[in-house]
Tab-separated table of C-alpha atoms and ligand atoms in Angstrom:
chain	number	residue	atom	x	y	z
A	1001	MET	CA	30.014	1.871	2.777
A	1002	ARG	CA	30.889	2.058	6.461
A	1003	ALA	CA	28.139	1.604	9.038
A	1004	VAL	CA	28.073	1.430	12.848
A	1005	ARG	CA	26.013	-1.573	13.846
A	1006	TYR	CA	24.298	-3.110	16.821
A	1007	VAL	CA	25.317	-6.770	16.869
A	1008	GLY	CA	23.415	-8.032	19.893
A	1009	PRO	CA	22.717	-7.279	23.551
A	1010	ASN	CA	25.685	-6.452	25.766
A	1011	ARG	CA	28.061	-6.303	22.846
A	1012	PRO	CA	29.817	-3.135	21.707
A	1013	PHE	CA	28.674	-1.692	18.386
A	1014	VAL	CA	30.992	-2.498	15.487
A	1015	MET	CA	31.864	-0.678	12.298
A	1016	GLU	CA	31.238	-2.873	9.280
A	1017	ASP	CA	31.354	-2.609	5.531
A	1018	VAL	CA	27.833	-2.968	4.178
A	1019	PRO	CA	26.545	-2.686	0.619
A	1020	GLU	CA	25.089	0.645	-0.468
A	1021	ARG	CA	21.576	0.340	-1.915
A	1022	GLU	CA	20.055	1.853	-5.036
A	1023	PRO	CA	16.591	3.367	-4.559
A	1024	ALA	CA	13.688	1.266	-5.885
A	1025	ALA	CA	10.430	2.771	-7.199
A	1026	GLY	CA	9.105	5.441	-4.825
A	1027	GLU	CA	12.343	5.605	-2.846
A	1028	VAL	CA	15.150	8.109	-2.472
A	1029	ARG	CA	18.726	7.627	-1.375
A	1030	VAL	CA	19.975	10.103	1.205
A	1031	ARG	CA	23.691	10.874	1.428
A	1032	ILE	CA	24.015	11.244	5.211
A	1033	ARG	CA	25.634	14.462	6.429
A	1034	ALA	CA	24.833	14.260	10.143
A	1035	ALA	CA	23.354	11.725	12.588
A	1036	GLY	CA	22.495	12.542	16.203
A	1037	MET	CA	23.327	10.150	19.038
A	1038	CYS	CA	20.241	9.510	21.177
A	1039	HIS	CA	20.302	8.021	24.675
A	1040	THR	CA	18.277	5.147	23.189
A	1041	GLU	CA	21.490	3.891	21.582
A	1042	LEU	CA	22.861	3.436	25.110
A	1043	HIS	CA	19.854	1.224	25.872
A	1044	PHE	CA	20.721	-0.919	22.847
A	1045	ALA	CA	24.366	-1.099	23.892
A	1046	SER	CA	23.481	-2.100	27.458
A	1047	GLY	CA	21.076	-4.825	26.343
A	1048	LEU	CA	18.076	-3.075	27.941
A	1049	LEU	CA	16.439	-2.490	24.571
A	1050	ASP	CA	16.675	-5.804	22.752
A	1051	LEU	CA	14.314	-5.917	19.807
A	1052	GLY	CA	15.666	-9.270	18.655
A	1053	VAL	CA	16.983	-7.930	15.350
A	1054	CYS	CA	20.683	-7.776	14.569
A	1055	PRO	CA	22.929	-6.788	13.037
A	1056	VAL	CA	21.258	-3.433	12.455
A	1057	THR	CA	22.769	-0.019	11.724
A	1058	MET	CA	22.039	2.402	14.575
A	1059	GLY	CA	20.882	6.022	14.247
A	1060	HIS	CA	17.386	7.520	13.922
A	1061	GLU	CA	18.243	11.268	13.910
A	1062	VAL	CA	19.384	11.613	10.339
A	1063	ALA	CA	20.009	14.614	8.084
A	1064	GLY	CA	21.408	14.551	4.565
A	1065	GLU	CA	20.982	15.224	0.903
A	1066	ILE	CA	19.079	13.204	-1.672
A	1067	ASP	CA	21.583	11.888	-4.214
A	1068	ALA	CA	19.504	9.368	-6.168
A	1069	VAL	CA	15.810	8.709	-6.750
A	1070	GLY	CA	13.883	5.632	-7.822
A	1071	GLU	CA	11.250	5.315	-10.506
A	1072	GLY	CA	8.286	7.602	-10.047
A	1073	VAL	CA	10.114	10.122	-7.852
A	1074	ASN	CA	10.612	13.617	-9.231
A	1075	PRO	CA	14.318	13.815	-10.216
A	1076	GLU	CA	14.242	17.453	-9.104
A	1077	ARG	CA	14.436	16.105	-5.566
A	1078	ILE	CA	18.097	15.196	-6.188
A	1079	GLY	CA	20.142	17.670	-4.176
A	1080	GLU	CA	17.301	18.382	-1.711
A	1081	ARG	CA	18.342	18.672	1.933
A	1082	VAL	CA	16.188	16.409	4.095
A	1083	LEU	CA	15.521	14.924	7.528
A	1084	LEU	CA	14.461	11.328	8.055
A	1085	TYR	CA	11.062	10.385	9.471
A	1086	TYR	CA	12.125	7.129	11.047
A	1087	TYR	CA	8.826	5.171	10.908
A	1088	VAL	CA	7.303	3.560	7.817
A	1089	GLY	CA	3.812	2.403	8.755
A	1090	CYS	CA	1.803	-0.275	6.945
A	1091	GLY	CA	-0.577	2.430	5.763
A	1092	GLU	CA	-3.615	0.248	6.429
A	1093	CYS	CA	-4.106	-0.316	10.145
A	1094	GLU	CA	-6.282	1.888	12.384
A	1095	TRP	CA	-3.205	3.727	13.697
A	1096	CYS	CA	-1.805	4.486	10.262
A	1097	GLU	CA	-5.233	5.691	9.190
A	1098	ARG	CA	-5.204	8.119	12.110
A	1099	GLY	CA	-1.720	9.305	11.145
A	1100	GLN	CA	-0.240	7.643	14.242
A	1101	GLU	CA	2.371	5.562	12.452
A	1102	ASN	CA	4.438	5.398	15.628
A	1103	LEU	CA	1.847	2.894	16.914
A	1104	CYS	CA	1.531	0.824	13.710
A	1105	ALA	CA	1.572	-2.873	14.548
A	1106	ASN	CA	2.841	-3.877	11.115
A	1107	LEU	CA	5.627	-1.377	10.568
A	1108	LYS	CA	7.401	-1.700	7.258
A	1109	ALA	CA	10.436	-0.018	8.783
A	1110	GLU	CA	11.711	1.689	11.885
A	1111	TYR	CA	15.135	2.990	10.967
A	1112	GLY	CA	17.803	2.695	13.602
A	1113	PHE	CA	15.640	0.208	15.550
A	1114	PHE	CA	14.557	-2.749	13.377
A	1115	HIS	CA	16.007	-1.498	10.106
A	1116	ASP	CA	19.321	0.010	9.134
A	1117	GLY	CA	19.569	3.621	10.272
A	1118	GLY	CA	21.818	6.614	9.932
A	1119	TYR	CA	25.212	5.765	11.423
A	1120	ALA	CA	26.301	5.141	7.857
A	1121	GLU	CA	27.136	6.949	4.645
A	1122	SER	CA	23.731	6.634	3.028
A	1123	ILE	CA	20.209	5.351	3.613
A	1124	VAL	CA	17.422	4.429	1.196
A	1125	ILE	CA	13.897	5.393	2.299
A	1126	PRO	CA	10.439	5.998	0.825
A	1127	GLU	CA	10.326	9.524	-0.580
A	1128	ARG	CA	7.561	10.448	1.873
A	1129	ASN	CA	9.988	9.840	4.751
A	1130	ALA	CA	12.417	12.467	3.451
A	1131	VAL	CA	11.195	15.758	4.936
A	1132	ARG	CA	12.661	18.960	3.523
A	1133	LEU	CA	15.177	20.741	5.750
A	1134	PRO	CA	15.360	24.494	5.021
A	1135	ASP	CA	18.729	25.757	3.728
A	1136	HIS	CA	19.446	27.940	6.750
A	1137	VAL	CA	19.278	25.006	9.190
A	1138	SER	CA	22.623	23.186	9.102
A	1139	PHE	CA	22.703	19.394	8.888
A	1140	GLU	CA	24.318	19.258	12.347
A	1141	GLU	CA	21.632	21.331	14.051
A	1142	GLY	CA	18.948	19.682	11.933
A	1143	ALA	CA	19.665	16.040	12.815
A	1144	PRO	CA	18.647	16.289	16.512
A	1145	ILE	CA	15.238	17.640	15.478
A	1146	ALA	CA	14.258	14.184	14.208
A	1147	CYS	CA	13.989	12.657	17.685
A	1148	GLY	CA	14.990	15.287	20.249
A	1149	VAL	CA	12.377	17.864	19.229
A	1150	THR	CA	9.769	15.538	17.735
A	1151	THR	CA	9.608	13.391	20.878
A	1152	ALA	CA	9.004	16.540	22.901
A	1153	ILE	CA	6.121	17.603	20.652
A	1154	HIS	CA	4.531	14.154	20.706
A	1155	ALA	CA	4.761	13.833	24.487
A	1156	SER	CA	3.347	17.348	24.955
A	1157	ASN	CA	0.427	16.451	22.707
A	1158	LEU	CA	-0.271	13.252	24.643
A	1159	ALA	CA	-0.058	15.196	27.908
A	1160	LYS	CA	-2.575	17.744	26.537
A	1161	LEU	CA	-0.145	20.372	27.758
A	1162	GLN	CA	-1.755	23.790	27.793
A	1163	ALA	CA	-1.225	27.388	28.815
A	1164	GLY	CA	-1.132	27.825	32.572
A	1165	ASP	CA	-0.013	24.241	33.268
A	1166	CYS	CA	3.027	23.650	35.396
A	1167	ALA	CA	5.287	21.180	33.563
A	1168	VAL	CA	8.229	19.364	35.087
A	1169	VAL	CA	11.005	18.180	32.781
A	1170	TYR	CA	12.813	15.484	34.729
A	1171	GLY	CA	16.192	14.946	33.029
A	1172	VAL	CA	17.674	17.749	30.974
A	1173	GLY	CA	19.287	16.064	27.991
A	1174	ALA	CA	18.440	16.589	24.336
A	1175	VAL	CA	14.797	15.512	24.628
A	1176	GLY	CA	14.492	17.479	27.855
A	1177	TYR	CA	15.701	20.652	26.146
A	1178	GLY	CA	13.115	20.081	23.432
A	1179	LEU	CA	10.460	19.774	26.134
A	1180	VAL	CA	11.520	22.907	28.000
A	1181	GLN	CA	11.088	24.923	24.796
A	1182	ILE	CA	7.846	23.296	23.612
A	1183	ALA	CA	6.299	23.667	27.066
A	1184	ARG	CA	7.251	27.367	27.169
A	1185	LEU	CA	5.815	27.891	23.681
A	1186	ARG	CA	2.536	26.410	24.883
A	1187	GLY	CA	2.417	28.826	27.777
A	1188	ALA	CA	3.301	26.390	30.538
A	1189	ARG	CA	5.423	27.224	33.541
A	1190	VAL	CA	8.491	24.981	33.414
A	1191	ILE	CA	10.444	23.345	36.207
A	1192	ALA	CA	13.563	21.523	34.999
A	1193	ILE	CA	15.245	18.906	37.162
A	1194	GLY	CA	18.791	17.636	36.661
A	1195	ARG	CA	22.002	16.970	38.495
A	1196	THR	CA	24.571	18.956	36.548
A	1197	PRO	CA	24.707	22.735	37.059
A	1198	ARG	CA	25.732	23.631	33.491
A	1199	LYS	CA	22.879	21.537	32.068
A	1200	LEU	CA	20.429	23.297	34.370
A	1201	ALA	CA	21.890	26.694	33.455
A	1202	TYR	CA	21.222	25.904	29.797
A	1203	ALA	CA	17.645	24.874	30.656
A	1204	ARG	CA	17.181	28.342	32.191
A	1205	GLU	CA	18.640	29.921	29.056
A	1206	LEU	CA	15.969	28.068	27.056
A	1207	GLY	CA	13.214	29.417	29.270
A	1208	ALA	CA	12.846	27.117	32.290
A	1209	ASP	CA	11.297	29.209	35.077
A	1210	VAL	CA	12.702	27.124	37.908
A	1211	THR	CA	15.534	24.596	38.040
A	1212	ILE	CA	16.107	22.040	40.754
A	1213	ASN	CA	19.402	20.260	41.237
A	1214	ALA	CA	18.362	16.767	42.341
A	1215	ALA	CA	21.855	16.112	43.660
A	1216	GLU	CA	21.505	18.981	46.110
A	1217	VAL	CA	18.010	18.611	47.515
A	1218	GLU	CA	16.929	15.863	49.846
A	1219	ASP	CA	13.378	15.493	48.566
A	1220	VAL	CA	12.846	16.426	44.906
A	1221	ALA	CA	9.049	16.089	45.075
A	1222	ALA	CA	8.953	18.409	48.079
A	1223	ALA	CA	11.087	20.924	46.156
A	1224	VAL	CA	8.535	20.880	43.316
A	1225	ARG	CA	5.664	21.351	45.777
A	1226	GLU	CA	7.521	24.261	47.308
A	1227	ALA	CA	7.986	25.838	43.861
A	1228	THR	CA	4.243	25.435	43.143
A	1229	ASP	CA	2.753	26.698	46.407
A	1230	GLY	CA	2.044	23.134	47.442
A	1231	ARG	CA	-0.035	22.334	44.365
A	1232	GLY	CA	2.363	20.058	42.454
A	1233	ALA	CA	2.908	19.664	38.723
A	1234	ASP	CA	0.155	19.286	36.149
A	1235	VAL	CA	2.487	17.354	33.871
A	1236	VAL	CA	5.708	15.496	34.626
A	1237	PHE	CA	7.843	14.324	31.726
A	1238	GLU	CA	10.008	11.432	32.952
A	1239	LEU	CA	13.253	11.146	31.007
A	1240	VAL	CA	15.260	9.224	33.595
A	1241	ALA	CA	12.883	6.649	35.129
A	1242	THR	CA	15.042	5.114	37.818
A	1243	LYS	CA	13.461	3.905	41.039
A	1244	GLY	CA	14.150	7.185	42.827
A	1245	THR	CA	13.013	9.500	40.044
A	1246	MET	CA	9.836	7.479	39.386
A	1247	SER	CA	8.687	7.691	42.966
A	1248	ALA	CA	9.530	11.403	43.099
A	1249	SER	CA	7.728	11.996	39.777
A	1250	THR	CA	4.589	10.340	41.095
A	1251	ALA	CA	4.740	12.212	44.384
A	1252	MET	CA	5.090	15.633	42.703
A	1253	LEU	CA	1.894	15.361	40.616
A	1254	ALA	CA	-0.926	17.809	41.198
A	1255	LYS	CA	-4.476	16.493	41.372
A	1256	ARG	CA	-5.428	15.216	37.885
A	1257	GLY	CA	-1.713	15.487	37.028
A	1258	ARG	CA	-0.285	13.559	34.080
A	1259	LEU	CA	2.929	11.573	34.361
A	1260	ILE	CA	4.371	10.846	30.943
A	1261	TYR	CA	7.104	8.267	30.585
A	1262	ILE	CA	9.527	8.958	27.762
A	1263	GLY	CA	12.695	7.503	29.246
A	1264	TYR	CA	13.221	4.151	30.907
A	1265	SER	CA	15.933	2.302	32.774
A	1266	SER	CA	16.279	-1.255	34.043
A	1267	ASP	CA	14.168	-0.304	37.077
A	1268	THR	CA	10.452	-1.057	37.325
A	1269	TYR	CA	7.736	1.383	38.298
A	1270	GLU	CA	6.120	0.629	41.625
A	1271	VAL	CA	3.140	2.581	42.798
A	1272	HIS	CA	0.335	1.935	45.213
A	1273	PRO	CA	-2.966	2.496	43.411
A	1274	ILE	CA	-4.218	4.588	46.322
A	1275	GLN	CA	-1.696	7.225	45.309
A	1276	LEU	CA	-3.250	7.352	41.831
A	1277	VAL	CA	-6.822	7.059	43.038
A	1278	ILE	CA	-6.946	9.818	45.598
A	1279	ASN	CA	-5.385	12.380	43.265
A	1280	GLU	CA	-7.042	11.136	40.055
A	1281	VAL	CA	-3.685	11.195	38.294
A	1282	PHE	CA	-2.868	9.707	34.900
A	1283	VAL	CA	0.205	7.690	33.996
A	1284	ALA	CA	1.074	7.224	30.327
A	1285	GLY	CA	3.910	6.398	27.967
A	1286	SER	CA	4.982	8.284	24.861
A	1287	VAL	CA	6.779	6.725	21.931
A	1288	GLY	CA	8.251	8.410	18.908
A	1289	ASN	CA	6.292	10.860	16.823
A	1290	THR	CA	4.101	11.259	13.790
A	1291	LEU	CA	5.147	12.598	10.396
A	1292	ASP	CA	3.155	15.781	11.037
A	1293	GLU	CA	4.957	16.264	14.346
A	1294	LEU	CA	8.300	16.040	12.531
A	1295	LYS	CA	7.126	18.675	10.045
A	1296	GLU	CA	6.024	20.913	12.931
A	1297	ALA	CA	9.400	20.409	14.637
A	1298	VAL	CA	11.274	21.412	11.489
A	1299	SER	CA	9.133	24.560	11.144
A	1300	LEU	CA	9.695	25.565	14.774
A	1301	VAL	CA	13.474	25.254	14.384
A	1302	ALA	CA	13.457	26.985	10.995
A	1303	GLU	CA	11.494	29.903	12.508
A	1304	GLY	CA	13.979	30.165	15.371
A	1305	LYS	CA	11.352	29.270	18.001
A	1306	VAL	CA	13.142	26.104	19.087
A	1307	LYS	CA	16.868	25.424	19.148
A	1308	THR	CA	18.798	22.198	19.111
A	1309	ARG	CA	22.111	22.118	20.950
A	1310	VAL	CA	25.063	20.278	19.438
A	1311	ASP	CA	27.767	19.520	21.991
A	1312	GLN	CA	30.279	18.158	19.521
A	1313	VAL	CA	30.528	16.811	16.000
A	1314	LEU	CA	32.556	13.627	15.597
A	1315	PRO	CA	33.571	11.658	12.522
A	1316	LEU	CA	31.566	8.424	12.196
A	1317	ASP	CA	34.490	6.210	13.186
A	1318	ARG	CA	34.684	7.921	16.606
A	1319	TRP	CA	31.141	6.860	17.562
A	1320	GLN	CA	32.382	5.105	20.705
A	1321	GLU	CA	33.727	8.401	22.068
A	1322	GLY	CA	30.300	9.956	21.608
A	1323	LEU	CA	28.535	7.051	23.303
A	1324	ASP	CA	30.971	7.120	26.223
A	1325	ALA	CA	30.506	10.866	26.710
A	1326	LEU	CA	26.713	10.400	26.702
A	1327	ALA	CA	26.910	7.517	29.186
A	1328	GLU	CA	29.125	9.581	31.479
A	1329	GLY	CA	26.660	12.487	31.440
A	1330	LYS	CA	29.186	14.802	29.775
A	1331	VAL	CA	27.047	15.835	26.823
A	1332	LEU	CA	25.184	19.146	26.769
A	1333	GLY	CA	22.507	18.493	24.130
A	1334	ARG	CA	23.586	16.069	21.423
A	1335	VAL	CA	26.713	14.553	19.935
A	1336	VAL	CA	26.401	14.420	16.168
A	1337	LEU	CA	28.256	11.965	13.938
A	1338	LYS	CA	29.444	12.928	10.477
A	1339	PRO	CA	30.224	10.197	7.989
B	2439	NAP	N1	9.916	7.487	24.148
B	2439	NAP	C1	10.578	7.968	23.131
B	2439	NAP	O1	10.072	8.111	22.031
B	2439	NAP	C2	11.996	8.393	23.335
B	2439	NAP	C3	12.644	9.216	22.405
B	2439	NAP	C4	13.937	9.646	22.694
B	2439	NAP	C5	14.551	9.252	23.860
B	2439	NAP	N2	13.895	8.429	24.726
B	2439	NAP	C6	14.462	8.055	26.033
B	2439	NAP	O2	14.360	9.209	26.859
B	2439	NAP	C7	15.459	9.252	27.756
B	2439	NAP	C8	16.201	10.572	27.586
B	2439	NAP	O3	16.797	10.635	26.300
B	2439	NAP	P1	17.867	11.756	25.934
B	2439	NAP	O4	18.410	11.384	24.599
B	2439	NAP	O5	17.317	13.103	26.158
B	2439	NAP	O6	18.989	11.437	27.050
B	2439	NAP	P2	20.191	12.323	27.594
B	2439	NAP	O7	20.561	13.325	26.578
B	2439	NAP	O8	21.213	11.381	28.098
B	2439	NAP	O9	19.515	13.096	28.820
B	2439	NAP	C9	19.118	12.510	30.012
B	2439	NAP	C10	19.534	13.450	31.130
B	2439	NAP	O10	19.024	12.995	32.373
B	2439	NAP	C11	19.882	13.440	33.395
B	2439	NAP	N3	19.782	12.529	34.552
B	2439	NAP	C12	20.231	11.265	34.674
B	2439	NAP	N4	19.938	10.766	35.871
B	2439	NAP	C13	19.262	11.731	36.537
B	2439	NAP	C14	18.674	11.826	37.827
B	2439	NAP	N5	18.713	10.803	38.681
B	2439	NAP	N6	18.057	12.973	38.168
B	2439	NAP	C15	17.991	13.998	37.313
B	2439	NAP	N7	18.534	13.975	36.077
B	2439	NAP	C16	19.163	12.858	35.702
B	2439	NAP	C17	21.286	13.402	32.785
B	2439	NAP	O11	22.041	14.530	33.168
B	2439	NAP	P3	22.731	14.719	34.588
B	2439	NAP	O12	22.674	13.416	35.304
B	2439	NAP	O13	24.120	15.158	34.287
B	2439	NAP	O14	21.906	15.795	35.208
B	2439	NAP	C18	21.041	13.495	31.293
B	2439	NAP	O15	21.524	14.690	30.726
B	2439	NAP	C19	16.281	8.003	27.454
B	2439	NAP	O16	15.857	6.953	28.297
B	2439	NAP	C20	15.907	7.682	26.022
B	2439	NAP	O17	16.091	6.329	25.673
B	2439	NAP	C21	12.647	7.986	24.484
B	2440	ZN	ZN1	15.871	9.013	19.960
B	2441	ZN	ZN1	-0.084	0.518	10.249
């Protein structure tokens, strides 16, 4: 089958022919119908995210249909529409026991990172990692749930986001749109920050109370203070994390505010501890999601409470076009590949 693969830092992805696998005991094979393109793939391509494993098939937002099952799996699952949970924990460590497989230190798989992912025609995974996708959610709108929406839920949980909080979403891409909607559902007031008017307009459509165009204001932190009567934001979700955004994000926190890093760039975070001390603020990172968070994300989309936004659907062999559009900031939501 064809697969789009990471072949090392600073090298373009390549399409290769790779063998298709048969499912072993406890596994299912998913015929891939849609795979979302996450900004994380740009970090692989640029060499920023080098996990030391290659070649590896990219893609961790995967939707498809089970077409074969291994021993011990109910054959009635053949034909089931599913989404991929991209972590396979060891099942034994303290994090797996707590259901926090995203922190497992002995991962058996992380598809699209250390193990072959979804920019391909099929993928073989443990049956537990194939989460049912309701019939009325298309594969294309379903795929971006698996990272775009799940990451938003996980980060909101870590931030202990609650009703009445003021939440800033700094960077309105696919994960940002997930965050705008999750934060609204939790009763937070949402300020979305971006640089492209049509992306900010869509954030408002999804429920953002205030939008700030960072390209138009001189001091983004001051603009947030102004929008919050001087108080600042209880939670800031950082999806950009360049030098300028990181210092603004820190400066816009309210007392006891929580800054949650989701995105990263090649820049490092510099902060004087006094700035953290005097405001008693918290700085944390958020990675991935749990299986339960994926199930919650699927339910929210199925119930129409959260939407994913697909900018365009491309055939698998035009992956480079999708990556280029994402790198150039031209994508509203997600590009989805279709094998
Ligand atoms: N921790 C995790 O588990 C996890 C999961 C998924 C993704 N991520 C990371 O999270 C980040 C976002 O991912 P994504 O897929 O949502 O990316 P995305 O779709 O590319 O969205 C990022 C958005 O940020 C905006 N932006 C860029 N520079 C900006 C600036 N200086 N000020 C304001 N806005 C700016 C861009 O739009 P404009 O510049 O046009 O406004 C872009 O739409 C990436 O770093 C990705 O690797 C982490
Ligand atoms: Zn992702
Ligand atoms: Zn584990």
